[in-house]
PDB file of N, CA and C in Angstrom:
ATOM      1  N   UNK O  22     142.451 110.752  44.377  1.00  0.00           N
ATOM      2  CA  UNK O  22     141.178 110.813  44.952  1.00  0.00           C
ATOM      3  C   UNK O  22     141.220 110.840  46.478  1.00  0.00           C
ATOM      4  N   UNK O  23     142.183 110.116  47.011  1.00  0.00           N
ATOM      5  CA  UNK O  23     142.314 110.142  48.454  1.00  0.00           C
ATOM      6  C   UNK O  23     142.763 111.576  49.002  1.00  0.00           C
ATOM      7  N   UNK O  24     143.636 112.212  48.145  1.00  0.00           N
ATOM      8  CA  UNK O  24     144.069 113.494  48.530  1.00  0.00           C
ATOM      9  C   UNK O  24     142.975 114.519  48.561  1.00  0.00           C
ATOM     10  N   UNK O  25     142.054 114.486  47.578  1.00  0.00           N
ATOM     11  CA  UNK O  25     140.918 115.383  47.541  1.00  0.00           C
ATOM     12  C   UNK O  25     140.038 115.169  48.664  1.00  0.00           C
ATOM     13  N   UNK O  26     139.810 113.994  49.058  1.00  0.00           N
ATOM     14  CA  UNK O  26     138.907 113.683  50.221  1.00  0.00           C
ATOM     15  C   UNK O  26     139.545 114.239  51.510  1.00  0.00           C
ATOM     16  N   UNK O  27     140.874 114.041  51.626  1.00  0.00           N
ATOM     17  CA  UNK O  27     141.590 114.530  52.796  1.00  0.00           C
ATOM     18  C   UNK O  27     141.582 116.054  52.818  1.00  0.00           C
ATOM     19  N   UNK O  28     141.745 116.649  51.686  1.00  0.00           N
ATOM     20  CA  UNK O  28     141.709 118.140  51.692  1.00  0.00           C
ATOM     21  C   UNK O  28     140.288 118.648  51.997  1.00  0.00           C
ATOM     22  N   UNK O  29     139.260 118.016  51.539  1.00  0.00           N
ATOM     23  CA  UNK O  29     137.887 118.434  51.822  1.00  0.00           C
ATOM     24  C   UNK O  29     137.626 118.226  53.360  1.00  0.00           C
ATOM     25  N   UNK O  30     138.061 117.159  53.969  1.00  0.00           N
ATOM     26  CA  UNK O  30     137.974 116.978  55.428  1.00  0.00           C
ATOM     27  C   UNK O  30     138.648 117.997  56.179  1.00  0.00           C
ATOM     28  N   UNK O  31     139.936 118.293  55.756  1.00  0.00           N
ATOM     29  CA  UNK O  31     140.671 119.339  56.425  1.00  0.00           C
ATOM     30  C   UNK O  31     139.997 120.710  56.299  1.00  0.00           C
ATOM     31  N   UNK O  32     139.542 121.051  55.111  1.00  0.00           N
ATOM     32  CA  UNK O  32     138.830 122.345  54.926  1.00  0.00           C
ATOM     33  C   UNK O  32     137.568 122.464  55.807  1.00  0.00           C
ATOM     34  N   UNK O  33     136.823 121.309  55.876  1.00  0.00           N
ATOM     35  CA  UNK O  33     135.632 121.272  56.683  1.00  0.00           C
ATOM     36  C   UNK O  33     135.984 121.518  58.167  1.00  0.00           C
ATOM     37  N   UNK O  34     137.041 120.781  58.678  1.00  0.00           N
ATOM     38  CA  UNK O  34     137.416 120.919  60.006  1.00  0.00           C
ATOM     39  C   UNK O  34     137.822 122.286  60.324  1.00  0.00           C
ATOM     40  N   UNK O  35     138.613 122.965  59.546  1.00  0.00           N
ATOM     41  CA  UNK O  35     139.089 124.357  59.743  1.00  0.00           C
ATOM     42  C   UNK O  35     137.863 125.347  59.739  1.00  0.00           C
ATOM     43  N   UNK O  36     136.943 125.122  58.854  1.00  0.00           N
ATOM     44  CA  UNK O  36     135.723 125.964  58.786  1.00  0.00           C
ATOM     45  C   UNK O  36     134.884 125.836  60.038  1.00  0.00           C
ATOM     46  N   UNK O  37     134.742 124.638  60.531  1.00  0.00           N
ATOM     47  CA  UNK O  37     133.932 124.399  61.783  1.00  0.00           C
ATOM     48  C   UNK O  37     134.602 124.979  62.989  1.00  0.00           C
ATOM     49  N   UNK O  38     135.926 124.882  63.028  1.00  0.00           N
ATOM     50  CA  UNK O  38     136.704 125.335  64.167  1.00  0.00           C
ATOM     51  C   UNK O  38     136.721 126.918  64.165  1.00  0.00           C
ATOM     52  N   UNK O  39     136.727 127.536  62.965  1.00  0.00           N
ATOM     53  CA  UNK O  39     136.849 128.937  62.965  1.00  0.00           C
ATOM     54  C   UNK O  39     135.448 129.585  63.332  1.00  0.00           C
ATOM     55  N   UNK O  40     134.405 128.849  63.187  1.00  0.00           N
ATOM     56  CA  UNK O  40     133.082 129.376  63.517  1.00  0.00           C
ATOM     57  C   UNK O  40     132.678 129.089  64.966  1.00  0.00           C
ATOM     58  N   UNK O  41     133.626 128.474  65.735  1.00  0.00           N
ATOM     59  CA  UNK O  41     133.371 128.179  67.084  1.00  0.00           C
ATOM     60  C   UNK O  41     133.404 129.472  67.928  1.00  0.00           C
ATOM     61  N   UNK O  42     132.512 129.632  68.808  1.00  0.00           N
ATOM     62  CA  UNK O  42     132.510 130.832  69.696  1.00  0.00           C
ATOM     63  C   UNK O  42     132.970 130.505  71.076  1.00  0.00           C
ATOM     64  N   UNK O  43     133.643 129.448  71.279  1.00  0.00           N
ATOM     65  CA  UNK O  43     134.094 128.962  72.593  1.00  0.00           C
ATOM     66  C   UNK O  43     135.023 130.018  73.259  1.00  0.00           C
ATOM     67  N   UNK O  44     135.949 130.638  72.528  1.00  0.00           N
ATOM     68  CA  UNK O  44     136.857 131.534  73.164  1.00  0.00           C
ATOM     69  C   UNK O  44     136.465 132.958  73.062  1.00  0.00           C
ATOM     70  N   UNK O  45     135.258 133.287  72.477  1.00  0.00           N
ATOM     71  CA  UNK O  45     134.879 134.703  72.257  1.00  0.00           C
ATOM     72  C   UNK O  45     133.980 135.168  73.410  1.00  0.00           C
ATOM     73  N   UNK O  46     133.724 134.443  74.438  1.00  0.00           N
ATOM     74  CA  UNK O  46     132.770 134.884  75.439  1.00  0.00           C
ATOM     75  C   UNK O  46     133.428 135.932  76.340  1.00  0.00           C
ATOM     76  N   UNK O  47     132.689 136.992  76.602  1.00  0.00           N
ATOM     77  CA  UNK O  47     133.186 138.049  77.458  1.00  0.00           C
ATOM     78  C   UNK O  47     132.706 137.866  78.827  1.00  0.00           C
ATOM     79  N   UNK O  48     133.640 137.986  79.790  1.00  0.00           N
ATOM     80  CA  UNK O  48     133.272 137.765  81.239  1.00  0.00           C
ATOM     81  C   UNK O  48     132.410 138.943  81.659  1.00  0.00           C
ATOM     82  N   UNK O  49     131.330 138.699  82.342  1.00  0.00           N
ATOM     83  CA  UNK O  49     130.460 139.677  82.845  1.00  0.00           C
ATOM     84  C   UNK O  49     129.429 140.166  81.855  1.00  0.00           C
ATOM     85  N   UNK O  50     129.485 139.714  80.631  1.00  0.00           N
ATOM     86  CA  UNK O  50     128.451 140.160  79.639  1.00  0.00           C
ATOM     87  C   UNK O  50     127.546 138.996  79.334  1.00  0.00           C
ATOM     88  N   UNK O  51     126.274 139.302  79.171  1.00  0.00           N
ATOM     89  CA  UNK O  51     125.369 138.277  78.763  1.00  0.00           C
ATOM     90  C   UNK O  51     125.029 138.372  77.290  1.00  0.00           C
ATOM     91  N   UNK O  52     124.783 137.319  76.609  1.00  0.00           N
ATOM     92  CA  UNK O  52     124.486 137.386  75.223  1.00  0.00           C
ATOM     93  C   UNK O  52     123.331 138.400  74.872  1.00  0.00           C
ATOM     94  N   UNK O  53     123.498 139.217  73.865  1.00  0.00           N
ATOM     95  CA  UNK O  53     122.442 140.069  73.440  1.00  0.00           C
ATOM     96  C   UNK O  53     122.464 141.437  74.128  1.00  0.00           C
ATOM     97  N   UNK O  54     123.417 141.656  75.013  1.00  0.00           N
ATOM     98  CA  UNK O  54     123.534 142.939  75.715  1.00  0.00           C
ATOM     99  C   UNK O  54     124.861 143.584  75.372  1.00  0.00           C
ATOM    100  N   UNK O  55     124.932 144.857  75.414  1.00  0.00           N
ATOM    101  CA  UNK O  55     126.170 145.584  75.178  1.00  0.00           C
ATOM    102  C   UNK O  55     127.022 145.545  76.469  1.00  0.00           C
ATOM    103  N   UNK O  56     128.346 145.517  76.335  1.00  0.00           N
ATOM    104  CA  UNK O  56     129.148 145.550  77.566  1.00  0.00           C
ATOM    105  C   UNK O  56     128.961 146.815  78.281  1.00  0.00           C
ATOM    106  N   UNK O  57     129.010 146.768  79.560  1.00  0.00           N
ATOM    107  CA  UNK O  57     128.770 147.972  80.386  1.00  0.00           C
ATOM    108  C   UNK O  57     130.069 148.610  80.699  1.00  0.00           C
ATOM    109  N   UNK O  58     130.203 149.938  80.451  1.00  0.00           N
ATOM    110  CA  UNK O  58     131.368 150.659  80.810  1.00  0.00           C
ATOM    111  C   UNK O  58     131.184 151.338  82.105  1.00  0.00           C
ATOM    112  N   UNK O  59     132.206 151.420  82.869  1.00  0.00           N
ATOM    113  CA  UNK O  59     132.110 151.986  84.188  1.00  0.00           C
ATOM    114  C   UNK O  59     132.454 153.518  84.065  1.00  0.00           C
ATOM    115  N   UNK O  60     131.682 154.199  84.739  1.00  0.00           N
ATOM    116  CA  UNK O  60     131.880 155.689  84.735  1.00  0.00           C
ATOM    117  C   UNK O  60     132.040 156.239  86.249  1.00  0.00           C
ATOM    118  N   UNK O  61     132.561 157.307  86.454  1.00  0.00           N
ATOM    119  CA  UNK O  61     132.672 157.865  87.790  1.00  0.00           C
ATOM    120  C   UNK O  61     131.334 157.928  88.453  1.00  0.00           C
ATOM    121  N   UNK O  62     131.285 157.778  89.736  1.00  0.00           N
ATOM    122  CA  UNK O  62     130.078 157.773  90.523  1.00  0.00           C
ATOM    123  C   UNK O  62     129.238 158.997  90.383  1.00  0.00           C
ATOM    124  N   UNK O  63     129.883 160.158  90.173  1.00  0.00           N
ATOM    125  CA  UNK O  63     129.116 161.413  90.023  1.00  0.00           C
ATOM    126  C   UNK O  63     128.816 161.813  88.616  1.00  0.00           C
ATOM    127  N   UNK O  64     128.960 160.903  87.704  1.00  0.00           N
ATOM    128  CA  UNK O  64     128.735 161.212  86.280  1.00  0.00           C
ATOM    129  C   UNK O  64     127.306 161.236  85.922  1.00  0.00           C
ATOM    130  N   UNK O  65     126.405 160.767  86.685  1.00  0.00           N
ATOM    131  CA  UNK O  65     124.953 160.789  86.352  1.00  0.00           C
ATOM    132  C   UNK O  65     124.544 159.581  85.539  1.00  0.00           C
ATOM    133  N   UNK O  66     123.381 159.645  84.951  1.00  0.00           N
ATOM    134  CA  UNK O  66     122.817 158.522  84.174  1.00  0.00           C
ATOM    135  C   UNK O  66     123.665 158.309  82.929  1.00  0.00           C
ATOM    136  N   UNK O  67     123.758 157.056  82.539  1.00  0.00           N
ATOM    137  CA  UNK O  67     124.545 156.679  81.295  1.00  0.00           C
ATOM    138  C   UNK O  67     123.647 156.594  80.096  1.00  0.00           C
ATOM    139  N   UNK O  68     124.206 156.730  78.945  1.00  0.00           N
ATOM    140  CA  UNK O  68     123.493 156.689  77.697  1.00  0.00           C
ATOM    141  C   UNK O  68     123.105 155.258  77.391  1.00  0.00           C
ATOM    142  N   UNK O  69     121.777 154.949  77.268  1.00  0.00           N
ATOM    143  CA  UNK O  69     121.318 153.640  77.058  1.00  0.00           C
ATOM    144  C   UNK O  69     121.620 153.129  75.713  1.00  0.00           C
ATOM    145  N   UNK O  70     121.442 151.849  75.398  1.00  0.00           N
ATOM    146  CA  UNK O  70     121.727 151.262  74.019  1.00  0.00           C
ATOM    147  C   UNK O  70     120.785 151.939  73.056  1.00  0.00           C
ATOM    148  N   UNK O  71     121.232 151.825  71.778  1.00  0.00           N
ATOM    149  CA  UNK O  71     120.430 152.370  70.604  1.00  0.00           C
ATOM    150  C   UNK O  71     118.935 151.773  70.676  1.00  0.00           C
ATOM    151  N   UNK O  72     118.032 152.637  70.414  1.00  0.00           N
ATOM    152  CA  UNK O  72     116.626 152.228  70.398  1.00  0.00           C
ATOM    153  C   UNK O  72     115.952 152.286  71.761  1.00  0.00           C
ATOM    154  N   UNK O  73     116.679 152.511  72.833  1.00  0.00           N
ATOM    155  CA  UNK O  73     116.124 152.606  74.151  1.00  0.00           C
ATOM    156  C   UNK O  73     115.716 154.096  74.432  1.00  0.00           C
ATOM    157  N   UNK O  74     114.745 154.290  75.279  1.00  0.00           N
ATOM    158  CA  UNK O  74     114.336 155.721  75.585  1.00  0.00           C
ATOM    159  C   UNK O  74     115.470 156.457  76.240  1.00  0.00           C
ATOM    160  N   UNK O  75     115.652 157.626  75.822  1.00  0.00           N
ATOM    161  CA  UNK O  75     116.723 158.546  76.335  1.00  0.00           C
ATOM    162  C   UNK O  75     118.075 158.357  75.656  1.00  0.00           C
ATOM    163  N   UNK O  76     118.161 157.516  74.631  1.00  0.00           N
ATOM    164  CA  UNK O  76     119.403 157.335  73.942  1.00  0.00           C
ATOM    165  C   UNK O  76     119.778 158.563  73.182  1.00  0.00           C
ATOM    166  N   UNK O  77     121.091 158.976  73.256  1.00  0.00           N
ATOM    167  CA  UNK O  77     121.634 160.011  72.402  1.00  0.00           C
ATOM    168  C   UNK O  77     122.675 159.422  71.429  1.00  0.00           C
ATOM    169  N   UNK O  78     122.421 159.594  70.187  1.00  0.00           N
ATOM    170  CA  UNK O  78     123.288 159.070  69.129  1.00  0.00           C
ATOM    171  C   UNK O  78     124.618 159.805  68.989  1.00  0.00           C
ATOM    172  N   UNK O  79     124.726 161.001  69.540  1.00  0.00           N
ATOM    173  CA  UNK O  79     125.897 161.845  69.391  1.00  0.00           C
ATOM    174  C   UNK O  79     127.004 161.471  70.382  1.00  0.00           C
ATOM    175  N   UNK O  80     126.726 160.567  71.331  1.00  0.00           N
ATOM    176  CA  UNK O  80     127.734 160.125  72.269  1.00  0.00           C
ATOM    177  C   UNK O  80     127.729 158.576  72.331  1.00  0.00           C
ATOM    178  N   UNK O  81     128.741 157.925  72.835  1.00  0.00           N
ATOM    179  CA  UNK O  81     128.794 156.544  72.855  1.00  0.00           C
ATOM    180  C   UNK O  81     127.806 155.889  73.869  1.00  0.00           C
ATOM    181  N   UNK O  82     127.435 154.647  73.579  1.00  0.00           N
ATOM    182  CA  UNK O  82     126.545 153.962  74.453  1.00  0.00           C
ATOM    183  C   UNK O  82     127.349 153.677  75.755  1.00  0.00           C
ATOM    184  N   UNK O  83     126.782 153.990  76.920  1.00  0.00           N
ATOM    185  CA  UNK O  83     127.410 153.864  78.178  1.00  0.00           C
ATOM    186  C   UNK O  83     128.152 155.084  78.689  1.00  0.00           C
ATOM    187  N   UNK O  84     128.209 156.094  77.903  1.00  0.00           N
ATOM    188  CA  UNK O  84     128.874 157.344  78.344  1.00  0.00           C
ATOM    189  C   UNK O  84     127.886 158.132  79.158  1.00  0.00           C
ATOM    190  N   UNK O  85     128.350 158.951  80.075  1.00  0.00           N
ATOM    191  CA  UNK O  85     127.387 159.758  80.857  1.00  0.00           C
ATOM    192  C   UNK O  85     126.575 160.637  79.942  1.00  0.00           C
ATOM    193  N   UNK O  86     125.276 160.848  80.317  1.00  0.00           N
ATOM    194  CA  UNK O  86     124.441 161.677  79.383  1.00  0.00           C
ATOM    195  C   UNK O  86     124.766 163.136  79.385  1.00  0.00           C
ATOM    196  N   UNK O  87     125.551 163.582  80.399  1.00  0.00           N
ATOM    197  CA  UNK O  87     125.994 165.010  80.432  1.00  0.00           C
ATOM    198  C   UNK O  87     127.285 165.180  79.699  1.00  0.00           C
ATOM    199  N   UNK O  88     127.729 164.171  78.876  1.00  0.00           N
ATOM    200  CA  UNK O  88     128.855 164.394  78.009  1.00  0.00           C
ATOM    201  C   UNK O  88     128.580 165.227  76.881  1.00  0.00           C
ATOM    202  N   UNK O  89     129.471 166.218  76.544  1.00  0.00           N
ATOM    203  CA  UNK O  89     129.243 167.070  75.364  1.00  0.00           C
ATOM    204  C   UNK O  89     129.278 166.187  74.100  1.00  0.00           C
ATOM    205  N   UNK O  90     128.532 166.624  73.115  1.00  0.00           N
ATOM    206  CA  UNK O  90     128.453 165.953  71.850  1.00  0.00           C
ATOM    207  C   UNK O  90     129.890 165.960  71.150  1.00  0.00           C
ATOM    208  N   UNK O  91     130.247 164.891  70.464  1.00  0.00           N
ATOM    209  CA  UNK O  91     131.394 164.819  69.685  1.00  0.00           C
ATOM    210  C   UNK O  91     131.376 165.870  68.548  1.00  0.00           C
ATOM    211  N   UNK O  92     132.499 166.466  68.133  1.00  0.00           N
ATOM    212  CA  UNK O  92     132.471 167.451  67.043  1.00  0.00           C
ATOM    213  C   UNK O  92     131.999 166.759  65.737  1.00  0.00           C
ATOM    214  N   UNK O  93     131.188 167.472  65.037  1.00  0.00           N
ATOM    215  CA  UNK O  93     130.639 166.922  63.760  1.00  0.00           C
ATOM    216  C   UNK O  93     131.601 167.299  62.679  1.00  0.00           C
ATOM    217  N   UNK O  94     132.524 166.378  62.385  1.00  0.00           N
ATOM    218  CA  UNK O  94     133.500 166.657  61.347  1.00  0.00           C
ATOM    219  C   UNK O  94     132.970 166.443  60.000  1.00  0.00           C
ATOM    220  N   UNK O  95     133.352 167.279  58.988  1.00  0.00           N
ATOM    221  CA  UNK O  95     132.799 167.103  57.578  1.00  0.00           C
ATOM    222  C   UNK O  95     133.346 165.874  56.953  1.00  0.00           C
ATOM    223  N   UNK O  96     132.542 165.193  56.208  1.00  0.00           N
ATOM    224  CA  UNK O  96     132.962 164.030  55.504  1.00  0.00           C
ATOM    225  C   UNK O  96     133.905 164.466  54.285  1.00  0.00           C
ATOM    226  N   UNK O  97     135.026 163.736  54.113  1.00  0.00           N
ATOM    227  CA  UNK O  97     135.898 164.041  52.957  1.00  0.00           C
ATOM    228  C   UNK O  97     135.195 163.740  51.626  1.00  0.00           C
ATOM    229  N   UNK O  98     135.562 164.502  50.647  1.00  0.00           N
ATOM    230  CA  UNK O  98     135.033 164.284  49.338  1.00  0.00           C
ATOM    231  C   UNK O  98     135.748 163.110  48.719  1.00  0.00           C
ATOM    232  N   UNK O  99     135.101 161.987  48.495  1.00  0.00           N
ATOM    233  CA  UNK O  99     135.774 160.804  47.998  1.00  0.00           C
ATOM    234  C   UNK O  99     135.527 160.536  46.510  1.00  0.00           C
ATOM    235  N   UNK O 100     135.046 161.603  45.835  1.00  0.00           N
ATOM    236  CA  UNK O 100     134.777 161.532  44.372  1.00  0.00           C
ATOM    237  C   UNK O 100     136.124 161.416  43.657  1.00  0.00           C
ATOM    238  N   UNK O 101     136.194 160.536  42.691  1.00  0.00           N
ATOM    239  CA  UNK O 101     137.480 160.425  41.960  1.00  0.00           C
ATOM    240  C   UNK O 101     137.747 161.771  41.136  1.00  0.00           C
ATOM    241  N   UNK O 102     138.978 162.049  41.066  1.00  0.00           N
ATOM    242  CA  UNK O 102     139.430 163.297  40.376  1.00  0.00           C
ATOM    243  C   UNK O 102     139.396 162.983  38.856  1.00  0.00           C
ATOM    244  N   UNK O 103     138.986 163.931  38.094  1.00  0.00           N
ATOM    245  CA  UNK O 103     138.936 163.691  36.672  1.00  0.00           C
ATOM    246  C   UNK O 103     140.346 163.552  36.069  1.00  0.00           C
ATOM    247  N   UNK O 104     140.578 162.696  35.190  1.00  0.00           N
ATOM    248  CA  UNK O 104     141.755 162.473  34.585  1.00  0.00           C
ATOM    249  C   UNK O 104     142.032 163.551  33.422  1.00  0.00           C
ATOM    250  N   UNK O 105     143.085 164.329  33.627  1.00  0.00           N
ATOM    251  CA  UNK O 105     143.386 165.284  32.652  1.00  0.00           C
ATOM    252  C   UNK O 105     144.549 164.742  31.784  1.00  0.00           C
ATOM    253  N   UNK O 106     144.261 164.280  30.653  1.00  0.00           N
ATOM    254  CA  UNK O 106     145.255 163.670  29.843  1.00  0.00           C
ATOM    255  C   UNK O 106     145.288 164.402  28.484  1.00  0.00           C
ATOM    256  N   UNK O 107     146.409 164.450  27.816  1.00  0.00           N
ATOM    257  CA  UNK O 107     146.523 164.970  26.529  1.00  0.00           C
ATOM    258  C   UNK O 107     146.991 163.850  25.576  1.00  0.00           C
ATOM    259  N   UNK O 108     146.460 163.887  24.431  1.00  0.00           N
ATOM    260  CA  UNK O 108     146.909 162.915  23.425  1.00  0.00           C
ATOM    261  C   UNK O 108     147.292 163.753  22.131  1.00  0.00           C
ATOM    262  N   UNK O 109     148.024 162.989  21.329  1.00  0.00           N
ATOM    263  CA  UNK O 109     148.434 163.643  20.103  1.00  0.00           C
ATOM    264  C   UNK O 109     147.274 164.008  19.148  1.00  0.00           C
ATOM    265  N   UNK O 110     147.396 165.053  18.326  1.00  0.00           N
ATOM    266  CA  UNK O 110     146.313 165.311  17.418  1.00  0.00           C
ATOM    267  C   UNK O 110     145.994 164.145  16.523  1.00  0.00           C
ATOM    268  N   UNK O 111     144.710 163.949  16.230  1.00  0.00           N
ATOM    269  CA  UNK O 111     144.348 162.784  15.393  1.00  0.00           C
ATOM    270  C   UNK O 111     144.169 161.449  16.119  1.00  0.00           C
ATOM    271  N   UNK O 112     144.271 161.565  17.481  1.00  0.00           N
ATOM    272  CA  UNK O 112     144.068 160.326  18.194  1.00  0.00           C
ATOM    273  C   UNK O 112     142.817 160.487  19.093  1.00  0.00           C
ATOM    274  N   UNK O 113     142.379 159.377  19.605  1.00  0.00           N
ATOM    275  CA  UNK O 113     141.104 159.340  20.444  1.00  0.00           C
ATOM    276  C   UNK O 113     141.398 160.060  21.768  1.00  0.00           C
ATOM    277  N   UNK O 114     140.658 161.160  22.049  1.00  0.00           N
ATOM    278  CA  UNK O 114     140.868 161.819  23.355  1.00  0.00           C
ATOM    279  C   UNK O 114     140.318 161.067  24.460  1.00  0.00           C
ATOM    280  N   UNK O 115     140.589 161.462  25.727  1.00  0.00           N
ATOM    281  CA  UNK O 115     140.132 160.758  26.927  1.00  0.00           C
ATOM    282  C   UNK O 115     138.611 160.777  27.032  1.00  0.00           C
ATOM    283  N   UNK O 116     138.027 159.900  27.755  1.00  0.00           N
ATOM    284  CA  UNK O 116     136.570 159.775  27.957  1.00  0.00           C
ATOM    285  C   UNK O 116     136.000 161.162  28.425  1.00  0.00           C
ATOM    286  N   UNK O 117     134.895 161.489  27.864  1.00  0.00           N
ATOM    287  CA  UNK O 117     134.225 162.700  28.238  1.00  0.00           C
ATOM    288  C   UNK O 117     134.721 163.988  27.498  1.00  0.00           C
ATOM    289  N   UNK O 118     135.800 163.829  26.804  1.00  0.00           N
ATOM    290  CA  UNK O 118     136.377 164.940  25.926  1.00  0.00           C
ATOM    291  C   UNK O 118     135.652 165.010  24.595  1.00  0.00           C
ATOM    292  N   UNK O 119     135.529 166.211  24.036  1.00  0.00           N
ATOM    293  CA  UNK O 119     134.872 166.253  22.712  1.00  0.00           C
ATOM    294  C   UNK O 119     135.683 165.429  21.681  1.00  0.00           C
ATOM    295  N   UNK O 120     134.917 164.677  20.869  1.00  0.00           N
ATOM    296  CA  UNK O 120     135.489 163.844  19.793  1.00  0.00           C
ATOM    297  C   UNK O 120     135.852 162.490  20.257  1.00  0.00           C
ATOM    298  N   UNK O 121     135.577 162.084  21.548  1.00  0.00           N
ATOM    299  CA  UNK O 121     135.911 160.749  22.021  1.00  0.00           C
ATOM    300  C   UNK O 121     135.092 159.716  21.410  1.00  0.00           C
ATOM    301  N   UNK O 122     135.704 158.585  21.030  1.00  0.00           N
ATOM    302  CA  UNK O 122     134.946 157.359  20.481  1.00  0.00           C
ATOM    303  C   UNK O 122     135.124 156.256  21.423  1.00  0.00           C
ATOM    304  N   UNK O 123     133.990 155.908  22.082  1.00  0.00           N
ATOM    305  CA  UNK O 123     134.115 154.833  23.060  1.00  0.00           C
ATOM    306  C   UNK O 123     134.454 153.424  22.436  1.00  0.00           C
ATOM    307  N   UNK O 124     134.364 153.342  21.157  1.00  0.00           N
ATOM    308  CA  UNK O 124     134.728 152.048  20.499  1.00  0.00           C
ATOM    309  C   UNK O 124     136.167 151.896  20.296  1.00  0.00           C
ATOM    310  N   UNK O 125     136.973 152.979  20.537  1.00  0.00           N
ATOM    311  CA  UNK O 125     138.400 152.911  20.393  1.00  0.00           C
ATOM    312  C   UNK O 125     139.040 153.204  21.713  1.00  0.00           C
ATOM    313  N   UNK O 126     140.296 152.625  21.987  1.00  0.00           N
ATOM    314  CA  UNK O 126     140.988 152.965  23.199  1.00  0.00           C
ATOM    315  C   UNK O 126     141.453 154.419  23.126  1.00  0.00           C
ATOM    316  N   UNK O 127     141.670 155.037  24.320  1.00  0.00           N
ATOM    317  CA  UNK O 127     142.182 156.392  24.389  1.00  0.00           C
ATOM    318  C   UNK O 127     143.552 156.428  23.815  1.00  0.00           C
ATOM    319  N   UNK O 128     143.811 157.331  22.947  1.00  0.00           N
ATOM    320  CA  UNK O 128     145.134 157.449  22.296  1.00  0.00           C
ATOM    321  C   UNK O 128     145.245 156.737  20.990  1.00  0.00           C
ATOM    322  N   UNK O 129     144.274 155.956  20.611  1.00  0.00           N
ATOM    323  CA  UNK O 129     144.304 155.255  19.378  1.00  0.00           C
ATOM    324  C   UNK O 129     144.007 156.236  18.261  1.00  0.00           C
ATOM    325  N   UNK O 130     144.568 155.964  17.060  1.00  0.00           N
ATOM    326  CA  UNK O 130     144.334 156.848  15.901  1.00  0.00           C
ATOM    327  C   UNK O 130     142.854 156.874  15.530  1.00  0.00           C
ATOM    328  N   UNK O 131     142.367 158.037  15.229  1.00  0.00           N
ATOM    329  CA  UNK O 131     140.950 158.191  14.770  1.00  0.00           C
ATOM    330  C   UNK O 131     140.946 158.032  13.300  1.00  0.00           C
ATOM    331  N   UNK O 132     140.071 157.227  12.785  1.00  0.00           N
ATOM    332  CA  UNK O 132     139.936 156.966  11.350  1.00  0.00           C
ATOM    333  C   UNK O 132     138.844 157.852  10.789  1.00  0.00           C
ATOM    334  N   UNK O 133     139.247 158.888  10.081  1.00  0.00           N
ATOM    335  CA  UNK O 133     138.283 159.846   9.541  1.00  0.00           C
ATOM    336  C   UNK O 133     138.156 159.737   8.076  1.00  0.00           C
TER     337      UNK O 133
END
């Protein structure tokens, strides 16, 4: 019983310490604002945060507004590839194949 109480106290202590934001403060940034990036003096106005007037979503926040848009790369197709399997005649074919019985594992003998 003492061991479980000690483990509970230790777990609570670790949880509270991991949630502490004492070391995560950024110098020069105020809570609720995005960090400011420095740009060359002749770069012109900077891209404001999302939701602010004049914001461009195609460039990073804080980048000069005269920055060209990042290239729009196509998203890769993440659809799973169909499984092409062969089974012996008289056995349950893969899912989606003609004659497949979902009540039997793939490759199990078909009872006809």
